[in-house]
PDB file of C-alpha atoms and ligand atoms in Angstrom:
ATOM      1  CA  UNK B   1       9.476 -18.117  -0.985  1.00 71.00           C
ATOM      2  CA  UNK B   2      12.709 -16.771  -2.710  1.00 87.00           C
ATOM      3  CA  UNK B   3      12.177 -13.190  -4.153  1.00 94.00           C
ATOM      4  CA  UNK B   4      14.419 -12.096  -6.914  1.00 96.00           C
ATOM      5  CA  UNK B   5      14.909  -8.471  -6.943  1.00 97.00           C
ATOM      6  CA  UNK B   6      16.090  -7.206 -10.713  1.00 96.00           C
ATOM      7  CA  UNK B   7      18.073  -4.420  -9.974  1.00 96.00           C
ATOM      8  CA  UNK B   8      17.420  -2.833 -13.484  1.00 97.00           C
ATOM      9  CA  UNK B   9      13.589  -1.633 -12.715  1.00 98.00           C
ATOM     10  CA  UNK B  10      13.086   2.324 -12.863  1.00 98.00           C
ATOM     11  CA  UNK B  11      13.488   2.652  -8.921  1.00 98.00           C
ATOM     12  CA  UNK B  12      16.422   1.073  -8.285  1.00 98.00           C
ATOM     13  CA  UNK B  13      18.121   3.511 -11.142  1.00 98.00           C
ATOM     14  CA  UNK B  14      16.131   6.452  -9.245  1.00 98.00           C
ATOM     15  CA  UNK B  15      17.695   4.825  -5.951  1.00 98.00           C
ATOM     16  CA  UNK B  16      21.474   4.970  -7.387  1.00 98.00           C
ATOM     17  CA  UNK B  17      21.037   8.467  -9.129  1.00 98.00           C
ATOM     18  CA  UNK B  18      20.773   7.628 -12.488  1.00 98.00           C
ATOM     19  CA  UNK B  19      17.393   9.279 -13.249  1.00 97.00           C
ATOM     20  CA  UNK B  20      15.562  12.208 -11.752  1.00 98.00           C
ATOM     21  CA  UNK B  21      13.063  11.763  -9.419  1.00 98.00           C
ATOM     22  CA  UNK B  22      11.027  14.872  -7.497  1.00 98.00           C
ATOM     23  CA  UNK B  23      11.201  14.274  -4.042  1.00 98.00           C
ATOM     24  CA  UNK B  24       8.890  14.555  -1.428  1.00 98.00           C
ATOM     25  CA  UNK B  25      10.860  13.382   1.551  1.00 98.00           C
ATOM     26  CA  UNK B  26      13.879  11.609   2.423  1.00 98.00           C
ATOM     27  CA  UNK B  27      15.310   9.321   5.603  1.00 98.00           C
ATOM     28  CA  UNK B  28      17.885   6.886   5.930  1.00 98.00           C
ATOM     29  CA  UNK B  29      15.847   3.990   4.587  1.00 98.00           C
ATOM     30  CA  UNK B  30      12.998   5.386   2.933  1.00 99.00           C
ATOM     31  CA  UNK B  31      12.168   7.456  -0.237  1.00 99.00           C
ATOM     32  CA  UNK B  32       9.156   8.832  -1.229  1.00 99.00           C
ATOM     33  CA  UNK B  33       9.167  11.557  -4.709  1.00 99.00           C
ATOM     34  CA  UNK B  34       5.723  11.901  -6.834  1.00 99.00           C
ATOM     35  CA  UNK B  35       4.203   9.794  -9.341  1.00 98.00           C
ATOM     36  CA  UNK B  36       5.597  10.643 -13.090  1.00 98.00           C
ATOM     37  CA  UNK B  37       2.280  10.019 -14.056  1.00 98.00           C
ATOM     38  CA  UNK B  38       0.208  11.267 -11.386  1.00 98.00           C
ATOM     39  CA  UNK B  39      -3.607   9.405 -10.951  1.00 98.00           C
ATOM     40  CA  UNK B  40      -4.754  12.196  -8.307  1.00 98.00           C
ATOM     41  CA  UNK B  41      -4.028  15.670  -7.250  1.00 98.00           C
ATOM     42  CA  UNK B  42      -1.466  14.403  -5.053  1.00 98.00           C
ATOM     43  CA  UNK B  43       0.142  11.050  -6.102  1.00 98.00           C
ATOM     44  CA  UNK B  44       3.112  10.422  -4.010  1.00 99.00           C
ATOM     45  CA  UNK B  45       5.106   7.222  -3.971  1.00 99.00           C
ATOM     46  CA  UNK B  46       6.803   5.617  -0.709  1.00 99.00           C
ATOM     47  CA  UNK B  47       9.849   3.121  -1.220  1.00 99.00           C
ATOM     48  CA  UNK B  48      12.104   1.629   0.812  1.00 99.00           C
ATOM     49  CA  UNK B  49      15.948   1.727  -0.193  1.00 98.00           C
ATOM     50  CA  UNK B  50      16.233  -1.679   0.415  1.00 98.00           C
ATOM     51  CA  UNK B  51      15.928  -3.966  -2.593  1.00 98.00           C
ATOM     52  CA  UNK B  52      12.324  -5.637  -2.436  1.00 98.00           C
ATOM     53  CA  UNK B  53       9.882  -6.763  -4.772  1.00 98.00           C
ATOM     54  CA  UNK B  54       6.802  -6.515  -3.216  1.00 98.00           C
ATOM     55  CA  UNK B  55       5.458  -5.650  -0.146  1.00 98.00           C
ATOM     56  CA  UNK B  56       5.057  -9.019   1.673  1.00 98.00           C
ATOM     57  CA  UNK B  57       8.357  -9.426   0.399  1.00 98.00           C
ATOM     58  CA  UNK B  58       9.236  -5.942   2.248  1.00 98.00           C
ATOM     59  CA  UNK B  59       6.860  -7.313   5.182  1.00 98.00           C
ATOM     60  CA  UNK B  60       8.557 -10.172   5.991  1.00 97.00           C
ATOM     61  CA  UNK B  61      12.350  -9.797   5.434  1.00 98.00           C
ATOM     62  CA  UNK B  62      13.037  -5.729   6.132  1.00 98.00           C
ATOM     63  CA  UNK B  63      14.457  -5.144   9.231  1.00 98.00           C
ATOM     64  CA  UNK B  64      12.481  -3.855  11.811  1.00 98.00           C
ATOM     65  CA  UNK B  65      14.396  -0.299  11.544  1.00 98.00           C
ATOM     66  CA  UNK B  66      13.458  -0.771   7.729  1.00 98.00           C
ATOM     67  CA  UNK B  67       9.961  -1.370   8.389  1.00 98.00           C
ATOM     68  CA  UNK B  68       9.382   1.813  11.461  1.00 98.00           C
ATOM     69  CA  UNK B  69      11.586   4.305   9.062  1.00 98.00           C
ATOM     70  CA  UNK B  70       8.880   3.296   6.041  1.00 99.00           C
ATOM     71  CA  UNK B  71       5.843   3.682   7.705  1.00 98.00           C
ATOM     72  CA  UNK B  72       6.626   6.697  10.195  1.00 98.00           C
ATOM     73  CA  UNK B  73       7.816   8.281   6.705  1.00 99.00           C
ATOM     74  CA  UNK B  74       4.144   7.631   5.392  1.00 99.00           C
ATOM     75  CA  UNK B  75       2.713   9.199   8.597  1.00 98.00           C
ATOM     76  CA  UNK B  76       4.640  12.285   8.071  1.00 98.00           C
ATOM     77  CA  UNK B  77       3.857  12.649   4.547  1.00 98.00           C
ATOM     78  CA  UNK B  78       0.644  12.702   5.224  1.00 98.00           C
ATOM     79  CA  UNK B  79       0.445  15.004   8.388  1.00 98.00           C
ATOM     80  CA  UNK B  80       2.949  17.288   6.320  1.00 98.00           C
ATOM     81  CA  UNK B  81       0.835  17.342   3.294  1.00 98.00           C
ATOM     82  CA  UNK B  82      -2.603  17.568   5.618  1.00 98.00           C
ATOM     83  CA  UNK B  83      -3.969  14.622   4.192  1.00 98.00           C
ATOM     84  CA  UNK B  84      -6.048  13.478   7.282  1.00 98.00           C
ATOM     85  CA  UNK B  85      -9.310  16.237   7.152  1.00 97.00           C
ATOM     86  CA  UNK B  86     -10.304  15.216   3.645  1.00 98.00           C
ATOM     87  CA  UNK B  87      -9.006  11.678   3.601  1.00 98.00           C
ATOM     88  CA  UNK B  88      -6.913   9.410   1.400  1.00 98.00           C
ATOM     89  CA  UNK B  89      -5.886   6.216   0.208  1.00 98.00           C
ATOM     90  CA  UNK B  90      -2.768   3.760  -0.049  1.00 98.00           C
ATOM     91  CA  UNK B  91      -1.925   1.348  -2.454  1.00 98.00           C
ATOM     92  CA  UNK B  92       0.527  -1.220  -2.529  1.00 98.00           C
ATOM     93  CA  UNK B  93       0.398  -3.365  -5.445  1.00 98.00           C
ATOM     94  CA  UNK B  94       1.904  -6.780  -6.000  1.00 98.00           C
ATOM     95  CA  UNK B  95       2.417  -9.147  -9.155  1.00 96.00           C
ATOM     96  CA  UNK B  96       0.714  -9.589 -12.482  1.00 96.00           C
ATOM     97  CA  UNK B  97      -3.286  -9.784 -10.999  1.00 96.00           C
ATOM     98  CA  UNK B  98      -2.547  -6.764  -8.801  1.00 96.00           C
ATOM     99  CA  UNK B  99      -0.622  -5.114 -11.871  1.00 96.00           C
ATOM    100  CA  UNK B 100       2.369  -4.089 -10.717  1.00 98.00           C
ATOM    101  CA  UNK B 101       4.554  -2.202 -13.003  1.00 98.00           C
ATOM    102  CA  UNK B 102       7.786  -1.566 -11.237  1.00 98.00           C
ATOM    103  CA  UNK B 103       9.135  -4.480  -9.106  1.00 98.00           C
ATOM    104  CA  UNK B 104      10.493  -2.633  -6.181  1.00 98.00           C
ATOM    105  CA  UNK B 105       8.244  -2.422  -3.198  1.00 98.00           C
ATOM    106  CA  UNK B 106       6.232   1.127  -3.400  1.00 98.00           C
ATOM    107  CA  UNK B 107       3.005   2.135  -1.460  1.00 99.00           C
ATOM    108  CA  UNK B 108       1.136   5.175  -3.529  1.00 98.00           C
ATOM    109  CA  UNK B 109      -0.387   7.448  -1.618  1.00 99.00           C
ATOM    110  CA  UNK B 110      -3.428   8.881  -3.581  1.00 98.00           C
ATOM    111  CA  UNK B 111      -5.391  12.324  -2.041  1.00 98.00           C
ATOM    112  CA  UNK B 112      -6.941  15.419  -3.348  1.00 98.00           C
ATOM    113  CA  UNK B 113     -10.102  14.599  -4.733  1.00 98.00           C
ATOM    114  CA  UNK B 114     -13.250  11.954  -4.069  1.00 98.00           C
ATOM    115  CA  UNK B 115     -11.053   8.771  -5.387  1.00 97.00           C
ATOM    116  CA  UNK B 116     -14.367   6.550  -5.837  1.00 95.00           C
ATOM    117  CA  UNK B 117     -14.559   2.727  -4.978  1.00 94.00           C
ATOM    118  CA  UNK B 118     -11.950   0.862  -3.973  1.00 91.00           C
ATOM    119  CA  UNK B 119     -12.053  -1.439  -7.026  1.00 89.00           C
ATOM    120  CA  UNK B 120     -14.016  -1.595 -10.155  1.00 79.00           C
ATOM    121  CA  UNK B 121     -16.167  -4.866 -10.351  1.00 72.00           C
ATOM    122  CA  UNK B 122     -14.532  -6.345 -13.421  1.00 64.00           C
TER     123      UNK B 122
HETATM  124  P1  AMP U 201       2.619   0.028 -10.083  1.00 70.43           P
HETATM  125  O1  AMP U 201       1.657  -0.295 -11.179  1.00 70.43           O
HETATM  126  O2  AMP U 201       1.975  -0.095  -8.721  1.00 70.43           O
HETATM  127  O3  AMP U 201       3.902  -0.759 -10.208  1.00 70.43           O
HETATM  128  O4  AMP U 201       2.939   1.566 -10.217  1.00 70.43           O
HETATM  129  C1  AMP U 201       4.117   2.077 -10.781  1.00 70.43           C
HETATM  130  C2  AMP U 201       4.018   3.572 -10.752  1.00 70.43           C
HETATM  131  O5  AMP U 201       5.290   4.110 -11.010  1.00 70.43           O
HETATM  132  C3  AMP U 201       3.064   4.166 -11.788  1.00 70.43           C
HETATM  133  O6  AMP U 201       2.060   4.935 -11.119  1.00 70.43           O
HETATM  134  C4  AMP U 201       3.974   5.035 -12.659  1.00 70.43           C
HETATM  135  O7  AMP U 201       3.359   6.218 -13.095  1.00 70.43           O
HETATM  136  C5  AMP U 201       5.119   5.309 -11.712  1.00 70.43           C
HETATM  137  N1  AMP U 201       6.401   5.617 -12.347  1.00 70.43           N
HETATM  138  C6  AMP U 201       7.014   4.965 -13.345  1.00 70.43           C
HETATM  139  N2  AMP U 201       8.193   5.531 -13.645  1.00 70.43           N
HETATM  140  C7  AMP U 201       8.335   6.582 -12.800  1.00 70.43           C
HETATM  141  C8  AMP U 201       9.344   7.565 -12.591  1.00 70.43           C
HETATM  142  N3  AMP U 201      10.467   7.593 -13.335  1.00 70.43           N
HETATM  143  N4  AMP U 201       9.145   8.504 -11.624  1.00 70.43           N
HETATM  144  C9  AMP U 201       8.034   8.483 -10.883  1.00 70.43           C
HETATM  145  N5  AMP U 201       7.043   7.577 -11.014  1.00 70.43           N
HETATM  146  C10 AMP U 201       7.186   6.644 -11.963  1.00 70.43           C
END
């Protein structure tokens, strides 16, 4: 499949400077800054700087540099923010029956409080 990447979502500004962001952590491929909207206690989101849609998009096409830099950066995080002893949960959402908002790959990492079920049984 051919992904088309519109390089005027939110993140991609965020990625080139032209809005704020707060930022959690920073490599060479890989930003992560919190949720403007957070959902939990913490609410961090984890991009990479690379221009994908989606995460299978991400999956299959980043390079493998791409793909160690993201998730080692999503291990730190949550070693850094001591995530592990109470627990916590990712989310990567995709498309318009996973509602995805912003079409640049992010996984949200969602902690600080009992977070419930994994889905609601609509
Ligand atoms: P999704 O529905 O998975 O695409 O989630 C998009 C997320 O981006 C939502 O949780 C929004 O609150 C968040 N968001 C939108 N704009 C910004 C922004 N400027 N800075 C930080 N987070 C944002």
């Amino acid at each position: 499949m051919a992904y088309a990447y519109d390089d005027h979502n939110i993140f991609a500004k965020i990625l080139r400077g032209e809005i704020p962001n707060s930022t959690v952590t920073e490599t060479e491929h890989t930003l992560a800054f919190n949720d403007i909207a957070p959902q939990a206690p913490t609410h961090v989101l984890v991009i990479p700087k690379g221009a994908y849609v989606c995460a299978d998009h991400f999956m299959a096409e980043a390079s493998d540099a791409e793909l160690l830099d993201f998730h080692r950066t999503v291990a730190r995080i949550v070693a850094d923010l001591g995530l592990q002893a109470d627990g916590y949960r990712t989310i990567a959402n995709a498309g318009s029956h996973g509602v995805q908002e912003v079409p640049h790959y992010h996984l949200h990492i969602l902690a600080g409080r009992p977070l419930g079920r994994m889905l609601d049984k609509a």
